[in-house]
PDB file of C-alpha atoms in Angstrom:
ATOM      1  CA  GLU A  23      14.712 -24.177 -22.975  1.00 68.00           C
ATOM      2  CA  ALA A  24      13.439 -20.929 -24.094  1.00 82.00           C
ATOM      3  CA  GLY A  25       9.957 -19.478 -22.638  1.00 92.00           C
ATOM      4  CA  VAL A  26       6.677 -18.813 -24.151  1.00 95.00           C
ATOM      5  CA  ALA A  27       7.563 -15.441 -26.549  1.00 96.00           C
ATOM      6  CA  GLN A  28       4.865 -13.072 -27.361  1.00 97.00           C
ATOM      7  CA  SER A  29       4.596  -9.350 -28.629  1.00 96.00           C
ATOM      8  CA  PRO A  30       4.061  -6.750 -29.055  1.00 97.00           C
ATOM      9  CA  ARG A  31       4.632  -6.347 -24.852  1.00 96.00           C
ATOM     10  CA  TYR A  32       2.318  -3.051 -25.178  1.00 96.00           C
ATOM     11  CA  LYS A  33      -0.153  -1.529 -27.864  1.00 97.00           C
ATOM     12  CA  ILE A  34      -2.397   1.433 -27.203  1.00 97.00           C
ATOM     13  CA  ILE A  35      -5.143   1.795 -30.350  1.00 97.00           C
ATOM     14  CA  GLU A  36      -8.750   3.760 -30.902  1.00 97.00           C
ATOM     15  CA  LYS A  37     -11.208   2.175 -31.275  1.00 96.00           C
ATOM     16  CA  ARG A  38     -12.584   0.513 -34.153  1.00 96.00           C
ATOM     17  CA  GLN A  39      -8.703   0.509 -35.508  1.00 97.00           C
ATOM     18  CA  SER A  40      -7.203  -3.550 -36.230  1.00 97.00           C
ATOM     19  CA  VAL A  41      -4.459  -4.832 -33.899  1.00 97.00           C
ATOM     20  CA  ALA A  42      -2.780  -8.355 -34.053  1.00 97.00           C
ATOM     21  CA  PHE A  43      -0.795 -10.133 -31.301  1.00 97.00           C
ATOM     22  CA  TRP A  44       2.553 -12.835 -31.817  1.00 97.00           C
ATOM     23  CA  CYS A  45       2.758 -15.964 -29.974  1.00 97.00           C
ATOM     24  CA  ASN A  46       6.016 -18.354 -30.262  1.00 96.00           C
ATOM     25  CA  PRO A  47       5.304 -21.532 -27.898  1.00 95.00           C
ATOM     26  CA  ILE A  48       7.829 -23.223 -25.946  1.00 94.00           C
ATOM     27  CA  SER A  49       9.642 -26.065 -29.223  1.00 92.00           C
ATOM     28  CA  GLY A  50       7.824 -28.999 -29.745  1.00 89.00           C
ATOM     29  CA  HIS A  51       4.314 -27.915 -27.469  1.00 91.00           C
ATOM     30  CA  ALA A  52       1.620 -29.024 -29.098  1.00 88.00           C
ATOM     31  CA  THR A  53      -1.360 -27.490 -27.650  1.00 89.00           C
ATOM     32  CA  LEU A  54      -1.631 -23.609 -27.957  1.00 92.00           C
ATOM     33  CA  TYR A  55      -3.684 -21.516 -26.092  1.00 93.00           C
ATOM     34  CA  TRP A  56      -4.530 -17.854 -26.054  1.00 96.00           C
ATOM     35  CA  TYR A  57      -6.404 -15.750 -22.611  1.00 96.00           C
ATOM     36  CA  GLN A  58      -7.946 -13.139 -22.425  1.00 97.00           C
ATOM     37  CA  GLN A  59      -6.912 -11.450 -19.002  1.00 97.00           C
ATOM     38  CA  ILE A  60      -9.168  -8.446 -17.863  1.00 96.00           C
ATOM     39  CA  LEU A  61      -7.774  -5.834 -14.695  1.00 93.00           C
ATOM     40  CA  GLY A  62      -8.903  -7.526 -11.699  1.00 91.00           C
ATOM     41  CA  GLN A  63      -9.946 -10.895 -13.199  1.00 94.00           C
ATOM     42  CA  GLY A  64      -8.617 -14.457 -13.789  1.00 95.00           C
ATOM     43  CA  PRO A  65      -7.287 -14.938 -17.426  1.00 96.00           C
ATOM     44  CA  LYS A  66     -10.233 -16.456 -19.333  1.00 94.00           C
ATOM     45  CA  LEU A  67      -9.627 -18.618 -22.518  1.00 93.00           C
ATOM     46  CA  LEU A  68     -10.488 -17.625 -25.752  1.00 95.00           C
ATOM     47  CA  ILE A  69      -8.851 -19.982 -28.505  1.00 94.00           C
ATOM     48  CA  GLN A  70      -7.375 -23.487 -27.903  1.00 91.00           C
ATOM     49  CA  PHE A  71      -5.529 -24.749 -30.884  1.00 90.00           C
ATOM     50  CA  GLN A  72      -4.026 -28.718 -30.625  1.00 87.00           C
ATOM     51  CA  ASN A  73      -1.267 -28.619 -33.245  1.00 84.00           C
ATOM     52  CA  ASN A  74      -2.648 -26.495 -36.129  1.00 81.00           C
ATOM     53  CA  GLY A  75      -6.072 -26.988 -35.065  1.00 88.00           C
ATOM     54  CA  VAL A  76      -8.726 -25.106 -33.551  1.00 89.00           C
ATOM     55  CA  VAL A  77     -10.072 -27.858 -30.184  1.00 85.00           C
ATOM     56  CA  ASP A  78     -12.245 -24.623 -28.238  1.00 86.00           C
ATOM     57  CA  ASP A  79     -12.761 -21.426 -29.514  1.00 90.00           C
ATOM     58  CA  SER A  80     -16.313 -21.019 -28.148  1.00 88.00           C
ATOM     59  CA  GLN A  81     -15.330 -18.053 -26.666  1.00 90.00           C
ATOM     60  CA  LEU A  82     -13.436 -15.956 -28.808  1.00 94.00           C
ATOM     61  CA  PRO A  83     -16.428 -13.426 -30.321  1.00 94.00           C
ATOM     62  CA  LYS A  84     -15.099 -14.203 -33.747  1.00 94.00           C
ATOM     63  CA  ASP A  85     -17.637 -11.135 -34.957  1.00 95.00           C
ATOM     64  CA  ARG A  86     -14.146  -9.448 -34.470  1.00 97.00           C
ATOM     65  CA  PHE A  87     -11.772 -11.837 -33.017  1.00 97.00           C
ATOM     66  CA  SER A  88      -9.707 -14.253 -35.113  1.00 97.00           C
ATOM     67  CA  ALA A  89      -6.473 -16.395 -34.310  1.00 97.00           C
ATOM     68  CA  GLU A  90      -4.599 -18.190 -36.573  1.00 95.00           C
ATOM     69  CA  ARG A  91      -1.601 -20.917 -36.051  1.00 94.00           C
ATOM     70  CA  LEU A  92      -0.073 -21.920 -39.348  1.00 82.00           C
ATOM     71  CA  LYS A  93       1.847 -25.191 -39.475  1.00 84.00           C
ATOM     72  CA  GLY A  94       1.240 -25.889 -35.896  1.00 82.00           C
ATOM     73  CA  VAL A  95       4.300 -23.421 -34.632  1.00 91.00           C
ATOM     74  CA  ASP A  96       3.363 -19.816 -33.369  1.00 94.00           C
ATOM     75  CA  SER A  97       0.171 -18.391 -33.655  1.00 97.00           C
ATOM     76  CA  THR A  98      -1.693 -15.148 -34.154  1.00 97.00           C
ATOM     77  CA  LEU A  99      -4.356 -13.749 -32.325  1.00 98.00           C
ATOM     78  CA  LYS A 100      -5.906 -10.512 -34.411  1.00 98.00           C
ATOM     79  CA  ILE A 101      -8.879  -8.205 -32.939  1.00 97.00           C
ATOM     80  CA  GLN A 102     -11.035  -6.387 -35.962  1.00 96.00           C
ATOM     81  CA  PRO A 103     -12.290  -3.201 -35.138  1.00 96.00           C
ATOM     82  CA  ALA A 104     -11.273  -2.875 -31.486  1.00 96.00           C
ATOM     83  CA  LYS A 105     -14.329  -2.074 -28.601  1.00 97.00           C
ATOM     84  CA  LEU A 106     -12.672  -0.355 -25.848  1.00 97.00           C
ATOM     85  CA  GLU A 107     -14.125  -3.643 -23.672  1.00 96.00           C
ATOM     86  CA  ASP A 108     -11.024  -5.353 -25.030  1.00 97.00           C
ATOM     87  CA  SER A 109      -8.615  -3.743 -23.223  1.00 97.00           C
ATOM     88  CA  ALA A 110      -6.970  -6.275 -21.123  1.00 97.00           C
ATOM     89  CA  VAL A 111      -4.239  -8.643 -21.245  1.00 97.00           C
ATOM     90  CA  TYR A 112      -3.670 -10.936 -23.833  1.00 98.00           C
ATOM     91  CA  LEU A 113      -2.206 -14.601 -22.668  1.00 97.00           C
ATOM     92  CA  CYS A 114       0.019 -16.685 -24.470  1.00 97.00           C
ATOM     93  CA  ALA A 115       0.234 -20.269 -22.759  1.00 95.00           C
ATOM     94  CA  SER A 116       1.301 -23.288 -24.402  1.00 93.00           C
ATOM     95  CA  SER A 117       1.501 -27.446 -23.140  1.00 90.00           C
ATOM     96  CA  LEU A 118       3.310 -30.449 -23.957  1.00 86.00           C
ATOM     97  CA  ASP A 119       0.946 -33.090 -25.132  1.00 76.00           C
ATOM     98  CA  GLY A 120      -0.745 -32.490 -28.225  1.00 58.00           C
ATOM     99  CA  ARG A 121      -3.950 -34.317 -26.594  1.00 62.00           C
ATOM    100  CA  GLY A 122      -5.289 -31.185 -24.825  1.00 52.00           C
ATOM    101  CA  VAL A 123      -5.426 -33.112 -21.419  1.00 68.00           C
ATOM    102  CA  ALA A 124      -6.390 -31.775 -18.797  1.00 67.00           C
ATOM    103  CA  LYS A 125      -3.346 -32.321 -16.591  1.00 72.00           C
ATOM    104  CA  ASN A 126      -1.015 -30.438 -18.951  1.00 82.00           C
ATOM    105  CA  ILE A 127       0.775 -27.991 -17.057  1.00 89.00           C
ATOM    106  CA  GLN A 128       0.115 -24.284 -19.105  1.00 92.00           C
ATOM    107  CA  TYR A 129       2.829 -22.302 -19.819  1.00 94.00           C
ATOM    108  CA  PHE A 130       2.462 -18.542 -19.677  1.00 95.00           C
ATOM    109  CA  GLY A 131       3.858 -16.118 -21.830  1.00 95.00           C
ATOM    110  CA  ALA A 132       4.380 -12.265 -20.322  1.00 94.00           C
ATOM    111  CA  GLY A 133       1.450 -11.513 -22.389  1.00 95.00           C
ATOM    112  CA  THR A 134       0.234  -8.298 -24.496  1.00 97.00           C
ATOM    113  CA  ARG A 135      -1.607  -5.019 -22.980  1.00 97.00           C
ATOM    114  CA  LEU A 136      -3.555  -4.033 -24.712  1.00 98.00           C
ATOM    115  CA  SER A 137      -5.089  -0.567 -24.624  1.00 97.00           C
ATOM    116  CA  VAL A 138      -7.767   0.902 -26.341  1.00 97.00           C
ATOM    117  CA  LEU A 139      -9.085   4.388 -26.087  1.00 96.00           C
TER     118      LEU A 139
ATOM    119  CA  ALA B   4     -20.279 -25.970 -15.806  1.00 77.00           C
ATOM    120  CA  GLN B   5     -16.640 -25.570 -13.603  1.00 87.00           C
ATOM    121  CA  LYS B   6     -15.855 -22.328 -11.294  1.00 93.00           C
ATOM    122  CA  VAL B   7     -12.787 -21.524  -8.803  1.00 96.00           C
ATOM    123  CA  THR B   8     -13.570 -19.240  -5.703  1.00 97.00           C
ATOM    124  CA  GLN B   9     -11.138 -17.482  -4.626  1.00 97.00           C
ATOM    125  CA  ALA B  10     -12.673 -15.119  -1.190  1.00 93.00           C
ATOM    126  CA  GLN B  11      -9.883 -13.441  -0.760  1.00 97.00           C
ATOM    127  CA  THR B  12      -9.613 -10.563  -3.245  1.00 96.00           C
ATOM    128  CA  GLU B  13      -6.383  -8.626  -0.976  1.00 97.00           C
ATOM    129  CA  ILE B  14      -4.155  -9.892   1.702  1.00 97.00           C
ATOM    130  CA  SER B  15      -0.924  -7.961   3.187  1.00 97.00           C
ATOM    131  CA  VAL B  16       0.959  -8.544   5.322  1.00 97.00           C
ATOM    132  CA  VAL B  17       4.995  -8.201   7.453  1.00 97.00           C
ATOM    133  CA  GLU B  18       7.476 -10.274   6.170  1.00 97.00           C
ATOM    134  CA  LYS B  19       8.289 -13.621   8.143  1.00 97.00           C
ATOM    135  CA  GLU B  20       4.431 -13.506   8.923  1.00 97.00           C
ATOM    136  CA  ASP B  21       2.233 -17.299   7.482  1.00 97.00           C
ATOM    137  CA  VAL B  22      -0.439 -16.561   5.172  1.00 97.00           C
ATOM    138  CA  THR B  23      -2.941 -19.070   3.486  1.00 97.00           C
ATOM    139  CA  LEU B  24      -4.383 -17.987   0.527  1.00 98.00           C
ATOM    140  CA  ASP B  25      -8.271 -19.905  -0.195  1.00 97.00           C
ATOM    141  CA  CYS B  26      -9.463 -21.364  -3.246  1.00 98.00           C
ATOM    142  CA  VAL B  27     -12.682 -23.205  -3.205  1.00 98.00           C
ATOM    143  CA  TYR B  28     -13.549 -25.203  -6.602  1.00 96.00           C
ATOM    144  CA  GLU B  29     -16.980 -26.610  -8.760  1.00 94.00           C
ATOM    145  CA  THR B  30     -17.054 -29.368 -10.506  1.00 90.00           C
ATOM    146  CA  ARG B  31     -18.649 -32.333 -11.554  1.00 87.00           C
ATOM    147  CA  ASP B  32     -15.992 -33.919 -13.194  1.00 84.00           C
ATOM    148  CA  THR B  33     -14.884 -36.488 -11.141  1.00 84.00           C
ATOM    149  CA  THR B  34     -11.034 -36.765 -12.664  1.00 84.00           C
ATOM    150  CA  TYR B  35      -9.607 -33.321 -12.637  1.00 88.00           C
ATOM    151  CA  TYR B  36      -6.712 -31.035 -11.770  1.00 90.00           C
ATOM    152  CA  LEU B  37      -5.999 -28.281  -9.519  1.00 93.00           C
ATOM    153  CA  PHE B  38      -3.254 -26.209  -9.637  1.00 95.00           C
ATOM    154  CA  TRP B  39      -1.629 -22.820  -8.398  1.00 97.00           C
ATOM    155  CA  TYR B  40      -0.246 -19.731 -10.793  1.00 97.00           C
ATOM    156  CA  LYS B  41       2.109 -16.952  -9.564  1.00 97.00           C
ATOM    157  CA  GLN B  42       1.330 -13.719 -11.451  1.00 96.00           C
ATOM    158  CA  PRO B  43       4.326 -11.089 -10.537  1.00 94.00           C
ATOM    159  CA  PRO B  44       4.520  -7.459 -11.664  1.00 90.00           C
ATOM    160  CA  SER B  45       6.402  -8.942 -15.336  1.00 88.00           C
ATOM    161  CA  GLY B  46       2.878 -10.446 -15.940  1.00 89.00           C
ATOM    162  CA  GLU B  47       3.841 -13.921 -16.767  1.00 90.00           C
ATOM    163  CA  LEU B  48       1.552 -16.736 -14.671  1.00 94.00           C
ATOM    164  CA  VAL B  49       3.985 -18.845 -13.048  1.00 95.00           C
ATOM    165  CA  PHE B  50       3.314 -22.102 -12.674  1.00 94.00           C
ATOM    166  CA  LEU B  51       3.912 -23.580  -8.889  1.00 95.00           C
ATOM    167  CA  ILE B  52       2.135 -26.808  -8.748  1.00 92.00           C
ATOM    168  CA  ARG B  53      -0.464 -29.854  -9.763  1.00 91.00           C
ATOM    169  CA  ARG B  54      -2.904 -31.619  -7.853  1.00 91.00           C
ATOM    170  CA  ASN B  55      -4.841 -34.512  -8.818  1.00 88.00           C
ATOM    171  CA  SER B  56      -8.357 -35.656  -7.327  1.00 88.00           C
ATOM    172  CA  PHE B  57      -7.739 -38.780  -6.430  1.00 87.00           C
ATOM    173  CA  ASP B  58      -3.923 -37.334  -4.495  1.00 85.00           C
ATOM    174  CA  GLU B  59      -5.589 -36.030  -1.128  1.00 82.00           C
ATOM    175  CA  GLN B  60      -1.893 -35.782   0.383  1.00 82.00           C
ATOM    176  CA  ASN B  61      -1.024 -31.904   1.443  1.00 84.00           C
ATOM    177  CA  GLU B  62       2.340 -31.389  -0.252  1.00 85.00           C
ATOM    178  CA  ILE B  63       5.288 -29.469   0.855  1.00 87.00           C
ATOM    179  CA  SER B  64       7.723 -27.683  -0.923  1.00 88.00           C
ATOM    180  CA  GLY B  65      10.061 -25.376   0.814  1.00 93.00           C
ATOM    181  CA  ARG B  66       8.497 -22.150   2.400  1.00 94.00           C
ATOM    182  CA  TYR B  67       5.425 -23.397   0.153  1.00 95.00           C
ATOM    183  CA  SER B  68       2.332 -25.821   1.802  1.00 94.00           C
ATOM    184  CA  TRP B  69      -0.916 -26.494  -0.445  1.00 94.00           C
ATOM    185  CA  ASN B  70      -4.169 -28.488   1.483  1.00 94.00           C
ATOM    186  CA  PHE B  71      -6.251 -30.185  -1.030  1.00 94.00           C
ATOM    187  CA  GLN B  72      -9.472 -31.447   0.899  1.00 93.00           C
ATOM    188  CA  LYS B  73     -11.645 -32.788  -1.274  1.00 92.00           C
ATOM    189  CA  SER B  74     -15.241 -33.101   1.426  1.00 92.00           C
ATOM    190  CA  THR B  75     -14.765 -29.543   1.264  1.00 95.00           C
ATOM    191  CA  SER B  76     -14.106 -28.730  -2.125  1.00 95.00           C
ATOM    192  CA  SER B  77     -10.797 -26.796  -1.281  1.00 96.00           C
ATOM    193  CA  PHE B  78      -8.004 -26.707  -2.282  1.00 96.00           C
ATOM    194  CA  ASN B  79      -5.644 -23.963   0.275  1.00 96.00           C
ATOM    195  CA  PHE B  80      -1.834 -22.623  -0.729  1.00 96.00           C
ATOM    196  CA  THR B  81      -0.082 -21.769   2.501  1.00 96.00           C
ATOM    197  CA  ILE B  82       3.222 -19.316   2.760  1.00 97.00           C
ATOM    198  CA  THR B  83       5.276 -19.534   5.656  1.00 96.00           C
ATOM    199  CA  ALA B  84       7.645 -16.947   6.472  1.00 97.00           C
ATOM    200  CA  SER B  85       7.317 -14.957   3.699  1.00 97.00           C
ATOM    201  CA  GLN B  86       9.322 -12.643   2.097  1.00 97.00           C
ATOM    202  CA  VAL B  87       8.750  -9.711  -0.300  1.00 96.00           C
ATOM    203  CA  VAL B  88       9.513 -11.367  -3.048  1.00 96.00           C
ATOM    204  CA  ASP B  89       6.397 -13.231  -2.411  1.00 97.00           C
ATOM    205  CA  SER B  90       4.097 -10.056  -2.816  1.00 97.00           C
ATOM    206  CA  ALA B  91       1.626 -11.266  -6.037  1.00 97.00           C
ATOM    207  CA  VAL B  92      -0.741 -12.505  -7.665  1.00 97.00           C
ATOM    208  CA  TYR B  93      -1.988 -16.255  -7.047  1.00 98.00           C
ATOM    209  CA  PHE B  94      -4.351 -17.803  -8.864  1.00 98.00           C
ATOM    210  CA  CYS B  95      -5.826 -20.868  -8.431  1.00 97.00           C
ATOM    211  CA  ALA B  96      -7.429 -23.263 -11.686  1.00 96.00           C
ATOM    212  CA  LEU B  97      -9.561 -26.265 -12.649  1.00 93.00           C
ATOM    213  CA  ASN B  98      -9.383 -28.456 -14.617  1.00 88.00           C
ATOM    214  CA  GLY B  99     -11.725 -31.389 -15.368  1.00 77.00           C
ATOM    215  CA  VAL B 100     -11.797 -34.268 -17.568  1.00 70.00           C
ATOM    216  CA  SER B 101     -14.813 -33.847 -19.444  1.00 62.00           C
ATOM    217  CA  ASN B 102     -15.299 -37.757 -20.672  1.00 54.00           C
ATOM    218  CA  ALA B 103     -18.144 -36.778 -23.579  1.00 49.00           C
ATOM    219  CA  GLY B 104     -17.972 -39.137 -26.424  1.00 45.00           C
ATOM    220  CA  GLY B 105     -14.679 -40.542 -24.532  1.00 43.00           C
ATOM    221  CA  THR B 106     -12.360 -38.391 -25.369  1.00 49.00           C
ATOM    222  CA  SER B 107     -10.976 -35.946 -22.063  1.00 50.00           C
ATOM    223  CA  TYR B 108     -11.145 -31.787 -22.362  1.00 57.00           C
ATOM    224  CA  GLY B 109      -8.522 -29.905 -21.049  1.00 64.00           C
ATOM    225  CA  LYS B 110     -10.352 -26.523 -20.180  1.00 75.00           C
ATOM    226  CA  LEU B 111      -8.617 -24.204 -17.276  1.00 87.00           C
ATOM    227  CA  THR B 112     -10.802 -22.336 -15.416  1.00 92.00           C
ATOM    228  CA  PHE B 113      -9.252 -19.618 -12.777  1.00 96.00           C
ATOM    229  CA  GLY B 114     -10.185 -18.172 -10.074  1.00 96.00           C
ATOM    230  CA  GLN B 115     -10.497 -13.455  -9.676  1.00 96.00           C
ATOM    231  CA  GLY B 116      -7.027 -14.231  -8.119  1.00 97.00           C
ATOM    232  CA  THR B 117      -5.655 -12.899  -4.526  1.00 98.00           C
ATOM    233  CA  ILE B 118      -3.062 -10.026  -4.279  1.00 97.00           C
ATOM    234  CA  LEU B 119      -0.596 -10.874  -2.199  1.00 98.00           C
ATOM    235  CA  THR B 120       1.459  -7.870  -0.331  1.00 97.00           C
ATOM    236  CA  VAL B 121       4.203  -8.526   1.576  1.00 97.00           C
ATOM    237  CA  HIS B 122       5.873  -5.695   3.865  1.00 97.00           C
ATOM    238  CA  PRO B 123       8.645  -5.986   4.667  1.00 95.00           C
TER     239      PRO B 123
END
């Protein structure tokens, strides 16, 4: 079974530029998550989708970050404009249960490492 | 609010030594789930174990074992006879069931991680 796919693996941009990340979850997984992992810290949830609806985006900086999950499958996360402090690894995860319940095991992709210069 | 604390930032051991990674958590939820993930240099988080708050039995899987103590809010992870391939960052995480309005809510809170280096 294929895992969570993310692209690109690495991205270097200058501040104020825009960038987009793509995620394809495990087939059949209803819930999709985007996390931000700053160096030396644990992942922090940015947004959670249940099918194509947003369940939680309370920690998403909405003035510059946006995400969508069209058709309830793959998803894109965009940053526009990027700031220096956005340098981090952006991880996508998916889980099977569409109810987003606490017991769900989340399966992670390898992430996209973003450097903002 | 949920919180997970992994007090050990880095641990260095020599191969075949046993090593314990500590995890302490805080939550107001009566039902919750605890997880351990491994993050090798390749970057993806690999699921290791899930434990629910009503099951305090310790678990062993090969060289890995977990000790869950609700009384001290701890969920520690021990690797027996460590190997170089165990070198990675290990994360403890908590997901509480917030029953506001009768719905459960899955929001995973991670600790800061422990960097484990196993030397040959």
